[in-house]
Short mmCIF file of C-alpha atoms and ligand atoms in Angstrom, two decimals:
data_model
loop_
_atom_site.label_atom_id
_atom_site.label_comp_id
_atom_site.label_asym_id
_atom_site.label_seq_id
_atom_site.Cartn_x
_atom_site.Cartn_y
_atom_site.Cartn_z
CA UNK A 458 0.00 0.00 0.00
CA UNK A 459 1.15 3.55 -0.77
CA UNK A 460 1.32 5.98 2.14
CA UNK A 461 2.18 9.66 2.00
CA UNK A 462 2.03 10.65 5.69
CA UNK A 463 3.52 7.61 7.40
CA UNK A 464 6.33 5.12 6.80
CA UNK A 465 5.45 1.47 7.32
CA UNK A 466 8.11 -1.19 7.89
CA UNK A 467 8.48 -4.57 9.52
CA UNK A 468 11.30 -5.64 11.83
CA UNK A 469 11.01 -9.39 12.25
CA UNK A 470 7.61 -9.98 13.84
CA UNK A 471 7.18 -6.30 14.74
CA UNK A 472 5.25 -3.80 12.61
CA UNK A 473 6.68 -0.27 12.73
CA UNK A 474 4.64 2.83 11.82
CA UNK A 475 6.55 6.13 11.69
CA UNK A 476 4.48 9.32 11.50
CA UNK A 477 6.08 11.35 8.77
CA UNK A 478 4.99 14.98 8.30
CA UNK A 479 8.28 16.54 9.41
CA UNK A 480 7.48 20.08 8.21
CA UNK A 481 4.38 20.21 10.41
CA UNK A 482 5.79 18.44 13.50
CA UNK A 483 3.72 15.39 12.53
CA UNK A 484 0.47 17.32 12.94
CA UNK A 485 -2.37 14.84 12.61
CA UNK A 486 -4.70 15.41 9.68
CA UNK A 487 -7.51 13.07 8.64
CA UNK A 488 -5.41 11.53 5.89
CA UNK A 489 -2.61 10.61 8.30
CA UNK A 490 -5.03 9.04 10.76
CA UNK A 491 -6.72 7.13 7.91
CA UNK A 492 -3.31 5.83 6.84
CA UNK A 493 -2.48 4.73 10.40
CA UNK A 494 -5.81 2.86 10.41
CA UNK A 495 -5.01 1.17 7.09
CA UNK A 496 -1.53 0.18 8.29
CA UNK A 497 -2.97 -1.26 11.50
CA UNK A 498 -5.54 -3.23 9.49
CA UNK A 499 -2.75 -4.69 7.37
CA UNK A 500 -0.65 -5.63 10.42
CA UNK A 501 -3.69 -7.09 12.14
CA UNK A 502 -4.27 -9.43 9.16
CA UNK A 503 -0.58 -10.36 8.83
CA UNK A 504 0.19 -13.57 10.72
CA UNK A 505 3.87 -12.66 10.60
CA UNK A 506 3.26 -9.68 12.90
CA UNK A 507 2.73 -10.07 16.65
CA UNK A 508 3.07 -6.50 17.96
CA UNK A 509 3.25 -2.95 16.64
CA UNK A 510 5.28 0.18 17.41
CA UNK A 511 4.12 3.68 16.49
CA UNK A 512 6.72 6.42 16.59
CA UNK A 513 7.36 9.92 15.26
CA UNK A 514 10.52 11.96 14.79
CA UNK A 515 13.21 13.11 17.22
CA UNK A 516 11.48 16.49 17.50
CA UNK A 517 7.88 15.42 17.67
CA UNK A 518 5.86 12.28 18.14
CA UNK A 519 2.97 14.53 17.01
CA UNK A 520 2.24 18.17 17.85
CA UNK A 521 -1.50 17.59 17.80
CA UNK A 522 -4.32 17.78 15.31
CA UNK A 523 -3.54 19.89 12.25
CA UNK A 524 -4.49 23.40 13.35
CA UNK A 525 -4.31 24.85 9.84
CA UNK A 526 -6.69 22.18 8.51
CA UNK A 527 -9.31 22.68 11.22
CA UNK A 528 -9.05 26.44 11.80
CA UNK A 529 -12.06 27.28 9.62
CA UNK A 530 -14.28 24.28 10.31
CA UNK A 531 -17.87 25.06 11.22
CA UNK A 532 -19.74 22.96 13.73
CA UNK A 533 -21.55 21.33 10.81
CA UNK A 534 -18.27 20.45 9.07
CA UNK A 535 -16.85 18.87 12.20
CA UNK A 536 -20.02 17.05 13.29
CA UNK A 537 -21.47 15.91 9.96
CA UNK A 538 -18.14 14.99 8.42
CA UNK A 539 -16.77 13.56 11.69
CA UNK A 540 -13.67 15.54 10.79
CA UNK A 541 -10.56 15.32 12.91
CA UNK A 542 -11.97 12.51 15.04
CA UNK A 543 -12.91 9.95 12.38
CA UNK A 544 -11.04 6.65 12.39
CA UNK A 545 -9.28 7.33 15.71
CA UNK A 546 -11.07 4.52 17.47
CA UNK A 547 -9.42 2.12 15.00
CA UNK A 548 -6.41 2.18 17.32
CA UNK A 549 -8.53 1.11 20.23
CA UNK A 550 -9.99 -1.86 18.38
CA UNK A 551 -6.60 -3.26 17.29
CA UNK A 552 -6.19 -6.63 19.01
CA UNK A 553 -2.42 -6.80 18.71
CA UNK A 554 -0.47 -4.76 21.28
CA UNK A 555 0.75 -1.31 20.25
CA UNK A 556 3.68 0.54 21.87
CA UNK A 557 3.93 4.31 21.37
CA UNK A 558 7.60 5.33 21.19
CA UNK A 559 7.52 9.05 21.99
CA UNK A 560 10.37 11.53 21.49
CA UNK A 561 9.91 15.30 21.54
CA UNK A 562 6.43 16.79 21.60
CA UNK A 563 3.30 14.71 22.15
CA UNK A 564 0.71 17.46 22.35
CA UNK A 565 -3.07 17.54 22.05
CA UNK A 566 -4.10 14.78 19.64
CA UNK A 567 -0.47 13.58 19.75
CA UNK A 568 -0.71 12.89 23.48
CA UNK A 569 -4.13 11.31 22.91
CA UNK A 570 -2.77 9.10 20.13
CA UNK A 571 0.01 7.90 22.46
CA UNK A 572 -2.54 7.19 25.21
CA UNK A 573 -4.65 5.08 22.83
CA UNK A 574 -1.69 2.73 22.49
CA UNK A 575 -1.20 -0.01 25.07
CA UNK A 576 1.91 1.52 26.59
CA UNK A 577 4.17 4.49 26.10
CA UNK A 578 7.95 4.38 25.99
CA UNK A 579 9.32 7.91 26.27
CA UNK A 580 12.67 9.30 25.19
CA UNK A 581 14.24 11.54 27.83
CA UNK A 582 13.35 14.40 25.44
CA UNK A 583 9.61 13.69 25.47
CA UNK A 584 7.12 16.38 26.44
CA UNK A 585 3.43 15.62 26.94
CA UNK A 586 0.64 18.18 26.97
CA UNK A 587 -3.01 18.97 26.28
CA UNK A 588 -2.73 22.60 25.14
CA UNK A 589 -6.12 22.76 23.38
CA UNK A 590 -7.37 25.38 25.86
CA UNK A 591 -4.93 27.85 24.29
CA UNK A 592 -6.72 27.39 20.94
CA UNK A 593 -10.20 27.91 22.31
CA UNK A 594 -11.10 24.21 22.19
CA UNK A 595 -10.83 21.19 24.46
CA UNK A 596 -9.26 17.76 23.99
CA UNK A 597 -11.39 15.67 21.62
CA UNK A 598 -9.80 12.25 21.37
CA UNK A 599 -9.66 11.09 24.97
CA UNK A 600 -7.54 13.74 26.70
CA UNK A 601 -10.17 14.49 29.33
CA UNK A 602 -10.90 10.77 29.83
CA UNK A 603 -7.75 8.70 29.39
CA UNK A 604 -5.41 11.23 31.02
CA UNK A 605 -7.19 11.25 34.42
CA UNK A 606 -7.32 7.45 34.32
CA UNK A 607 -3.56 7.38 33.69
CA UNK A 608 -2.30 10.12 35.99
CA UNK A 609 -5.22 11.02 38.27
CA UNK A 610 -7.58 13.98 38.38
CA UNK A 611 -5.21 16.53 39.94
CA UNK A 612 -2.49 16.33 37.31
CA UNK A 613 -4.96 15.84 34.44
CA UNK A 614 -6.84 18.99 35.45
CA UNK A 615 -3.54 20.87 35.74
CA UNK A 616 -2.49 19.83 32.23
CA UNK A 617 -5.86 20.41 30.53
CA UNK A 618 -6.73 23.67 32.31
CA UNK A 619 -3.31 25.37 32.26
CA UNK A 620 -1.82 23.73 29.14
CA UNK A 621 1.44 23.10 30.96
CA UNK A 622 3.65 20.36 29.54
CA UNK A 623 4.95 17.37 31.47
CA UNK A 624 8.48 16.12 30.83
CA UNK A 625 9.36 12.44 30.54
CA UNK A 626 10.49 12.08 34.17
CA UNK A 627 7.26 13.55 35.55
CA UNK A 628 5.17 11.53 33.08
CA UNK A 629 6.86 8.33 34.25
CA UNK A 630 6.40 9.21 37.94
CA UNK A 631 2.74 10.01 37.27
CA UNK A 632 2.10 6.68 35.52
CA UNK A 633 1.62 7.89 31.95
CA UNK A 634 4.83 6.33 30.71
CA UNK A 635 6.02 2.72 31.09
CA UNK A 636 9.74 3.31 30.46
CA UNK A 637 12.10 6.23 29.87
CA UNK A 638 14.83 5.50 27.36
CA UNK A 639 17.79 7.57 26.07
CA UNK A 640 16.56 9.28 22.88
CA UNK A 641 19.00 7.44 20.60
CA UNK A 642 17.78 4.05 21.91
CA UNK A 643 14.05 4.78 21.88
CA UNK A 644 12.88 2.99 18.74
CA UNK A 645 15.28 0.06 19.21
CA UNK A 646 14.09 -0.48 22.78
CA UNK A 647 10.43 -0.28 21.75
CA UNK A 648 11.06 -2.77 18.94
CA UNK A 649 12.93 -5.10 21.33
CA UNK A 650 10.01 -5.03 23.78
CA UNK A 651 7.52 -5.54 20.95
CA UNK A 652 9.61 -8.50 19.71
CA UNK A 653 9.45 -10.09 23.18
CA UNK A 654 5.65 -9.72 23.11
CA UNK A 655 5.50 -11.07 19.55
CA UNK A 656 7.35 -14.21 20.68
CA UNK A 657 4.58 -15.23 23.09
CA UNK A 658 1.29 -16.93 22.26
CA UNK A 659 -0.88 -14.39 20.41
CA UNK A 660 -4.21 -15.64 21.83
CA UNK A 661 -2.78 -15.20 25.34
CA UNK A 662 -1.42 -11.75 24.50
CA UNK A 663 -4.87 -10.74 23.24
CA UNK A 664 -6.50 -12.14 26.41
CA UNK A 665 -4.07 -10.16 28.60
CA UNK A 666 -4.71 -6.96 26.63
CA UNK A 667 -8.49 -7.43 26.82
CA UNK A 668 -8.35 -8.20 30.54
CA UNK A 669 -6.19 -5.20 31.47
CA UNK A 670 -8.40 -2.91 29.36
CA UNK A 671 -11.46 -4.37 31.09
CA UNK A 672 -10.11 -2.84 34.33
CA UNK A 673 -10.92 0.59 32.88
CA UNK A 674 -14.34 -0.33 31.53
CA UNK A 675 -16.05 -2.18 34.37
CA UNK A 676 -16.43 -2.44 38.16
CA UNK A 677 -13.82 -4.60 39.94
CA UNK A 678 -16.18 -7.56 40.44
CA UNK A 679 -17.01 -7.68 36.71
CA UNK A 680 -13.36 -7.28 35.76
CA UNK A 681 -12.34 -10.12 38.09
CA UNK A 682 -15.07 -12.34 36.66
CA UNK A 683 -13.93 -11.54 33.11
CA UNK A 684 -10.34 -12.36 34.09
CA UNK A 685 -11.30 -15.66 35.75
CA UNK A 686 -13.39 -16.84 32.79
CA UNK A 687 -10.61 -15.85 30.41
CA UNK A 688 -7.99 -17.53 32.64
CA UNK A 689 -9.93 -20.79 32.62
CA UNK A 690 -10.29 -20.64 28.84
CA UNK A 691 -6.50 -20.47 28.49
CA UNK A 692 -6.39 -24.14 29.54
CA UNK A 693 -8.08 -24.97 26.25
CA UNK A 694 -5.07 -23.73 24.28
CA UNK A 695 -2.23 -25.84 22.89
CA UNK A 696 0.15 -23.05 23.85
CA UNK A 697 -0.72 -23.49 27.56
CA UNK A 698 0.28 -27.18 27.28
CA UNK A 699 3.49 -26.17 25.49
CA UNK A 700 4.36 -23.38 27.95
CA UNK A 701 3.97 -25.56 31.01
CA UNK A 702 5.59 -28.64 29.43
CA UNK A 703 8.60 -26.51 28.48
CA UNK A 704 8.93 -25.26 32.05
CA UNK A 705 8.77 -28.80 33.46
CA UNK A 706 11.26 -30.08 30.84
CA UNK A 707 13.58 -27.07 31.44
CA UNK A 708 13.56 -25.91 27.81
CA UNK A 709 12.35 -22.84 25.95
CA UNK A 710 8.71 -23.00 24.88
CA UNK A 711 7.88 -22.96 21.19
CA UNK A 712 4.46 -21.36 20.93
CA UNK A 713 2.45 -22.56 17.95
CA UNK A 714 -0.08 -19.74 17.75
CA UNK A 715 2.14 -16.68 17.57
N1 LIG B 995 -0.86 21.79 13.42
C1 LIG B 995 -0.34 22.29 12.27
N2 LIG B 995 0.96 22.69 12.16
C2 LIG B 995 1.75 22.60 13.26
C3 LIG B 995 1.27 22.09 14.47
C4 LIG B 995 -0.11 21.66 14.54
N3 LIG B 995 -0.65 21.12 15.65
N4 LIG B 995 2.27 22.13 15.38
C5 LIG B 995 3.34 22.63 14.74
N5 LIG B 995 3.03 22.92 13.46
C6 LIG B 995 3.90 23.51 12.43
C7 LIG B 995 4.11 24.98 12.66
O1 LIG B 995 3.04 25.73 12.15
C8 LIG B 995 5.41 25.21 11.92
O2 LIG B 995 5.13 25.28 10.55
P1 LIG B 995 5.87 26.42 9.64
O3 LIG B 995 7.34 26.08 9.73
O4 LIG B 995 5.30 26.21 8.28
O5 LIG B 995 5.54 27.74 10.27
C9 LIG B 995 6.18 23.90 12.15
O6 LIG B 995 5.20 22.93 12.53
C10 LIG B 995 7.19 24.01 13.25
O7 LIG B 995 6.54 24.52 14.41
P2 LIG B 995 7.14 25.74 15.28
O8 LIG B 995 7.87 26.69 14.41
O9 LIG B 995 6.02 26.29 16.11
O10 LIG B 995 8.19 24.94 16.18
P3 LIG B 995 8.63 25.27 17.69
O11 LIG B 995 9.76 24.33 17.98
O12 LIG B 995 8.85 26.73 17.89
O13 LIG B 995 7.34 24.85 18.59
C11 LIG B 995 5.53 23.44 19.27
C12 LIG B 995 6.91 23.52 18.60
C13 LIG B 995 5.64 23.77 20.76
C14 LIG B 995 5.05 22.00 19.10
C15 LIG B 995 4.56 24.43 18.58
O14 LIG B 995 4.61 24.23 17.18
C16 LIG B 995 3.13 24.31 19.01
O15 LIG B 995 2.76 24.81 20.07
N6 LIG B 995 2.29 23.60 18.20
C17 LIG B 995 0.89 23.49 18.45
C18 LIG B 995 0.62 22.50 19.56
C19 LIG B 995 -0.85 22.41 19.82
O16 LIG B 995 -1.53 23.38 20.15
N7 LIG B 995 -1.39 21.18 19.72
C20 LIG B 995 -2.79 20.93 19.93
C21 LIG B 995 -3.52 21.00 18.63
S1 LIG B 995 -5.28 20.88 18.83
C22 LIG B 995 -5.52 19.21 19.03
O17 LIG B 995 -4.65 18.40 18.97
C23 LIG B 995 -6.93 18.85 19.26
C24 LIG B 995 -7.13 17.38 19.22
C25 LIG B 995 -8.56 17.11 19.16
C26 LIG B 995 -8.90 15.72 18.79
C27 LIG B 995 -7.88 15.12 17.86
C28 LIG B 995 -8.54 14.33 16.81
C29 LIG B 995 -9.35 13.24 17.26
#
């Protein structure tokens, strides 16, 4: 497939999507988001891919939605055409795990895009923010919802109401970021982690992802029930037999359903 706003590569069993609008700090227009959706669809169908990394440039993961493109939208344009927000939920429905590898600015829709991924690895240069208030709008792709779930109400309010940015160290302390990595190692480390994930049993990886996400969608009792049912179903998989046999026989497991 031809892409003009992203670069799509594979590294072993890892799919790599690089946002590529360098002149606009990877500002997210509808075409770019559509292309990310198409690339995810292709990786989802590809049995050779077990996990995905989304990254940007050294300067910017993404500096938000494309301000120039949306500056003159009317309410009717935005609502009827589902502009700016269309296709974003495609990230959420991807069953294979996605790591956001963030260097430089992750602002507005850029921060929201990173939060839609399953975990964020941040370069020590990363800066996260929801500066929409400065533009006379509010976050529109999860900033007011996923950010408080990740870092709590106090810090989320601070970021959304004052537009202040959070550096990588604070983002890691607050729980937004899984790992901080030196900038020159960022993509390699994300690919290495994705390769580890891609070496495990894919059905189990999907079950883990669904179960952890369930923690944010349901009361504890429902989440625990979902986990227990899913846990029991794992005993119906060949890969469970292989994983446990390999442990008992002191060898490395060879999972069939990667
Ligand atoms: N949109 C369009 N162009 C942008 C954007 C953007 N968000 N950010 C940067 N650019 C462009 C600049 O216009 C500039 O272009 P040019 O060279 O042609 O003038 C180029 O990128 C470089 O930018 P700067 O010269 O400003 O670079 P600096 O290093 O001085 O500053 C910053 C970098 C801090 C990132 C600065 O550019 C900035 O503040 N950008 C805007 C950040 C912002 O407000 N983001 C939020 C946008 S609104 C949003 O994301 C709403 C999301 C709602 C839902 C999303 C969809 C579901």
